[in-house]
Short mmCIF file of C-alpha atoms in Angstrom, two decimals:
data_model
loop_
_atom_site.label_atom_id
_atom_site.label_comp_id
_atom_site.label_asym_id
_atom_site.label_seq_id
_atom_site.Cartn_x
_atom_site.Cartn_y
_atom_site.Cartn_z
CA UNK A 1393 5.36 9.04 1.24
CA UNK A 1394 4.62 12.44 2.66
CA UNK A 1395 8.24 13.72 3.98
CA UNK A 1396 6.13 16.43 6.06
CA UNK A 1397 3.76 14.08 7.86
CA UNK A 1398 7.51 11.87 8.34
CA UNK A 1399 8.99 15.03 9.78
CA UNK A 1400 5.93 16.74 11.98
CA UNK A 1401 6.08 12.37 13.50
CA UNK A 1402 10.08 12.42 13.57
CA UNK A 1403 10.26 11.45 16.95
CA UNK A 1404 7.26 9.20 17.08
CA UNK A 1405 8.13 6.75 14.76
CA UNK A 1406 9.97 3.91 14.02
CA UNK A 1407 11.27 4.08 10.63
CA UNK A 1408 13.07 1.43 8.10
CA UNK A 1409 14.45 1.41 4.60
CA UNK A 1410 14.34 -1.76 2.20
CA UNK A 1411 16.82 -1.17 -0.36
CA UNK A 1412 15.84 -3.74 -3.02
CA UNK A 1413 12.42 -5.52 -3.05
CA UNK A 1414 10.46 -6.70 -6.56
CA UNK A 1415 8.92 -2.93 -6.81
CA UNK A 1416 12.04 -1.32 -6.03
CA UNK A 1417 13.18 0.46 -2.27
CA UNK A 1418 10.20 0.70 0.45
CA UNK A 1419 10.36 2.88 3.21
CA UNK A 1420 7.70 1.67 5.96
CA UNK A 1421 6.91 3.43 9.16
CA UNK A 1422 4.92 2.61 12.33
CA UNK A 1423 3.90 4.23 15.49
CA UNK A 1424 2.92 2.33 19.12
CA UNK A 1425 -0.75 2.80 17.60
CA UNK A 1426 0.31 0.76 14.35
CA UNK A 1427 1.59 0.61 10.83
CA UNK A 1428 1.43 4.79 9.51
CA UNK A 1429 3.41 4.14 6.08
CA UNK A 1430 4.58 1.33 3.93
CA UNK A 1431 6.08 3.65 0.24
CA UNK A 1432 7.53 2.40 -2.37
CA UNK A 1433 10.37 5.35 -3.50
CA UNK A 1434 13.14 6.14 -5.51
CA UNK A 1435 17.44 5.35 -4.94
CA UNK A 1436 17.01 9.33 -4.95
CA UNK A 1437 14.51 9.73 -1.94
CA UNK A 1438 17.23 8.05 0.42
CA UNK A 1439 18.94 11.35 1.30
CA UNK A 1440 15.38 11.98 2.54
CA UNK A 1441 14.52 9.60 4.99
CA UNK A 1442 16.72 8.47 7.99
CA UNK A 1443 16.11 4.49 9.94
CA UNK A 1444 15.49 5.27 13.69
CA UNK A 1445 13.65 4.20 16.31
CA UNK A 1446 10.77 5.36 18.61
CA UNK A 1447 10.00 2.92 20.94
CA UNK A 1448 9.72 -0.93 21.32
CA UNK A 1449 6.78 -1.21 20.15
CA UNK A 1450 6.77 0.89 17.01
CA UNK A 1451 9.88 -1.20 16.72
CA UNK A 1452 8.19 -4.04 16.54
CA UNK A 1453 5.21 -3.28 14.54
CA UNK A 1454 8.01 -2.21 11.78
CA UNK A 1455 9.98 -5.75 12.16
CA UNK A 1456 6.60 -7.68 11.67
CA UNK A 1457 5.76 -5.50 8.67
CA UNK A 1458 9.22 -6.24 6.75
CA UNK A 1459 8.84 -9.92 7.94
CA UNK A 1460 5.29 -10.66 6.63
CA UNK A 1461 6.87 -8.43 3.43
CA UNK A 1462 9.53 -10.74 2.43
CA UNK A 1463 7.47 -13.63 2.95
CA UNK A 1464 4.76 -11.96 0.43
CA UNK A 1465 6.94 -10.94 -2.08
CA UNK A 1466 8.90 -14.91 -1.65
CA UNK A 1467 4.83 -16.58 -2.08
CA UNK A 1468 4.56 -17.55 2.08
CA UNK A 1469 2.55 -14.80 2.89
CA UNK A 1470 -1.23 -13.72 1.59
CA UNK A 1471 -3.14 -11.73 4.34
CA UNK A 1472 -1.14 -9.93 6.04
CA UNK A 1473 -1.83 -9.57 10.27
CA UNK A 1474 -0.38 -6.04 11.60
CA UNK A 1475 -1.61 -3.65 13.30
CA UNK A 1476 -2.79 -0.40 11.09
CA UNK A 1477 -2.81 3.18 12.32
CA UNK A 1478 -5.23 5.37 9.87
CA UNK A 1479 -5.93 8.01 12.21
CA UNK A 1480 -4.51 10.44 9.93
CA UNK A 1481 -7.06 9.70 7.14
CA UNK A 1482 -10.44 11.11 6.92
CA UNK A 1483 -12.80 9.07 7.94
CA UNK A 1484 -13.85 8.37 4.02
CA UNK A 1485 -10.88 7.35 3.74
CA UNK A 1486 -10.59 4.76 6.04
CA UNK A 1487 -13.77 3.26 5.22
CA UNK A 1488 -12.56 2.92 1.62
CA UNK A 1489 -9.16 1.64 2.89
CA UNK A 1490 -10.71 -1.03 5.32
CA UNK A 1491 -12.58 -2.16 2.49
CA UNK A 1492 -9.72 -2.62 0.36
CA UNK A 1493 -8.22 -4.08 3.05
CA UNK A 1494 -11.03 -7.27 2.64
CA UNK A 1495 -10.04 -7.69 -1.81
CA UNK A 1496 -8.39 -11.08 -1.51
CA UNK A 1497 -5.20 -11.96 -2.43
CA UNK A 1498 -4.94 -13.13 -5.98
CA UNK A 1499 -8.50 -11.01 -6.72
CA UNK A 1500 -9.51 -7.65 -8.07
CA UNK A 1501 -12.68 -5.55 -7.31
CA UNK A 1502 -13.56 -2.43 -9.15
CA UNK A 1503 -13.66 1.47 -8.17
CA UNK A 1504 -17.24 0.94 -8.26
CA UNK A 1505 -17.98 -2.04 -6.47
CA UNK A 1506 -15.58 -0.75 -3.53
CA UNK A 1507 -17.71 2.51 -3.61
CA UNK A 1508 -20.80 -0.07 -3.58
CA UNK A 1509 -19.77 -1.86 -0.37
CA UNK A 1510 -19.26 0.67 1.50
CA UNK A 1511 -22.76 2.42 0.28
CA UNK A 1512 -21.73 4.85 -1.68
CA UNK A 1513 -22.00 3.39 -5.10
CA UNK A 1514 -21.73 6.56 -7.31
CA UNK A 1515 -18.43 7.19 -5.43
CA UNK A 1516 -16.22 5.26 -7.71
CA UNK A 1517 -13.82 8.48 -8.69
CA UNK A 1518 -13.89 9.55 -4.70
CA UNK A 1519 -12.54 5.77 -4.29
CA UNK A 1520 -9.84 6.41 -6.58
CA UNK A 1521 -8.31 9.79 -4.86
CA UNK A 1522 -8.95 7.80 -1.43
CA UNK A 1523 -6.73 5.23 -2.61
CA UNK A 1524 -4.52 7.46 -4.76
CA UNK A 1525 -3.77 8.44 -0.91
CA UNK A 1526 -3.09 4.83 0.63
CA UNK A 1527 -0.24 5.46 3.39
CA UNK A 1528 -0.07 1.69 3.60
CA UNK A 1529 0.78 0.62 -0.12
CA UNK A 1530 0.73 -3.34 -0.46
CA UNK A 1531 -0.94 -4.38 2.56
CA UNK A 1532 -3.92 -2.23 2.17
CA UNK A 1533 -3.75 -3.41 -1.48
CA UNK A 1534 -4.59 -0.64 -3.41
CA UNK A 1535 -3.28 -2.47 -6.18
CA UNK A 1536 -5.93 -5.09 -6.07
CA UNK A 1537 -8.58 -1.96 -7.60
CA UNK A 1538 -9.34 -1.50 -11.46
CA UNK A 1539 -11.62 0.26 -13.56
CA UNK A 1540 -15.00 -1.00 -14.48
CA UNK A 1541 -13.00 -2.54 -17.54
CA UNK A 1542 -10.52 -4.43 -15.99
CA UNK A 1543 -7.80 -1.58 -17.14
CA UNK A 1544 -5.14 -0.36 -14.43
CA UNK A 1545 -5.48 3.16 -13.18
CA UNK A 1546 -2.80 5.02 -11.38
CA UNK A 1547 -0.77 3.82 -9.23
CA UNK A 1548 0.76 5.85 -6.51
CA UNK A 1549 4.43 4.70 -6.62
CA UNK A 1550 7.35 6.18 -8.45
CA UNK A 1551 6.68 3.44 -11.74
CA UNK A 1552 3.02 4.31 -11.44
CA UNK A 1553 0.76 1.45 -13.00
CA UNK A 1554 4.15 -0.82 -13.99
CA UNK A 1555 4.08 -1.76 -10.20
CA UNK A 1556 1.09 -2.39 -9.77
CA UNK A 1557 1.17 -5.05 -12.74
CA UNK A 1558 4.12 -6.67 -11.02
CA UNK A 1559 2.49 -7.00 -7.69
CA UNK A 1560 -0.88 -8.15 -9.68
CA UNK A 1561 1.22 -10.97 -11.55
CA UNK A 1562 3.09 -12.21 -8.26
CA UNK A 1563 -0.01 -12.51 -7.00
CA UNK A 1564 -0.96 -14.30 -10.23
CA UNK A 1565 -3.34 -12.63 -12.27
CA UNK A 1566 -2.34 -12.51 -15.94
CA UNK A 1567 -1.84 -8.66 -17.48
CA UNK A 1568 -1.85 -7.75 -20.71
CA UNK A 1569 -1.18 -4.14 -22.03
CA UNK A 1570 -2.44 -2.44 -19.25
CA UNK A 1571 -5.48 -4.68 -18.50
CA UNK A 1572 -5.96 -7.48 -15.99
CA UNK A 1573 -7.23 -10.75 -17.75
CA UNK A 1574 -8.41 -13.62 -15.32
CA UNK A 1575 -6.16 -15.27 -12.83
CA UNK A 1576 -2.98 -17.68 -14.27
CA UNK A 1577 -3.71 -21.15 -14.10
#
């Protein structure tokens, strides 16, 4: 998570801390526009961050996001309905995180067939630092894109491509090494 964006938005935000989820503490944030941040951190970035509230409706947004959260992470929940803010991104950005928004639960697409759909098909690395950027980790599922191979790039969370295996298998696609296989049976 960007501490400076958190700070220059201090007041602006609702902000909450999840101490203990299957990819370790999450820190999500939302203003009245939407969702801003969902990260997955560190025990050690604590001292950093602080739970407050904006407003009712950031409020809100942030209480729907850990609720449709624990029901992912306990199997209830597969598309998850919140509001997004992305106004922060650059507009490449957002078109490559709207389409990853559409990867199905349970699927994977490649770098280069989200640069495809979004008609820029020699894009693929451009995809990858757009996602490499996701303020929205897990529900803009970054961790449903692989290379052209199947193999798992970088992940941007403090365990890198170990969580995004985890979240791959709860969602049950078989890993092996650091590939993704086919889906479990």
């Amino acid at each position: 998570m960007n501490l400076k964006r958190l700070e220059k938005h201090d007041r602006e935000l609702s902000v909450r801390m999840v101490r203990s989820s299957p990819v370790g503490p999450i820190v999500i944030a939302a203003g009245s526009a939407g969702l801003t941040s969902l990260s997955m951190i560190t025990e050690d970035d604590f001292p950093f961050f602080s739970e407050r509230t904006a407003d009712a409706d950031s409020a809100r947004l942030v209480d729907m996001a850990l609720s449709q959260l624990d029901e992912y992470f306990s199997g209830k929940c597969k598309d998850f309905v919140i509001s997004i803010d992305l106004s922060s991104a650059t507009e490449f950005q957002q078109e490559v995180l709207r389409e990853t928004a559409r990867i199905p639960y349970g699927q994977v697409c490649t770098y280069g067939e989200v640069a495809a759909s979004i008609g820029r098909p020699r894009a693929a690395r451009a995809v990858g630092g757009a996602l490499a950027r996701n303020p929205i980790g897990i529900i803009i599922p970054c961790h449903r894109v692989v290379a052209h191979d199947g193999r798992l790039h970088g992940f941007s969370s403090p365990y890198g491509i170990r969580t995004k295996a985890v979240l791959l298998e709860h969602e049950g696609l078989l890993i092996e090494g650091d590939r993704v296989l086919l889906a479990a049976a």
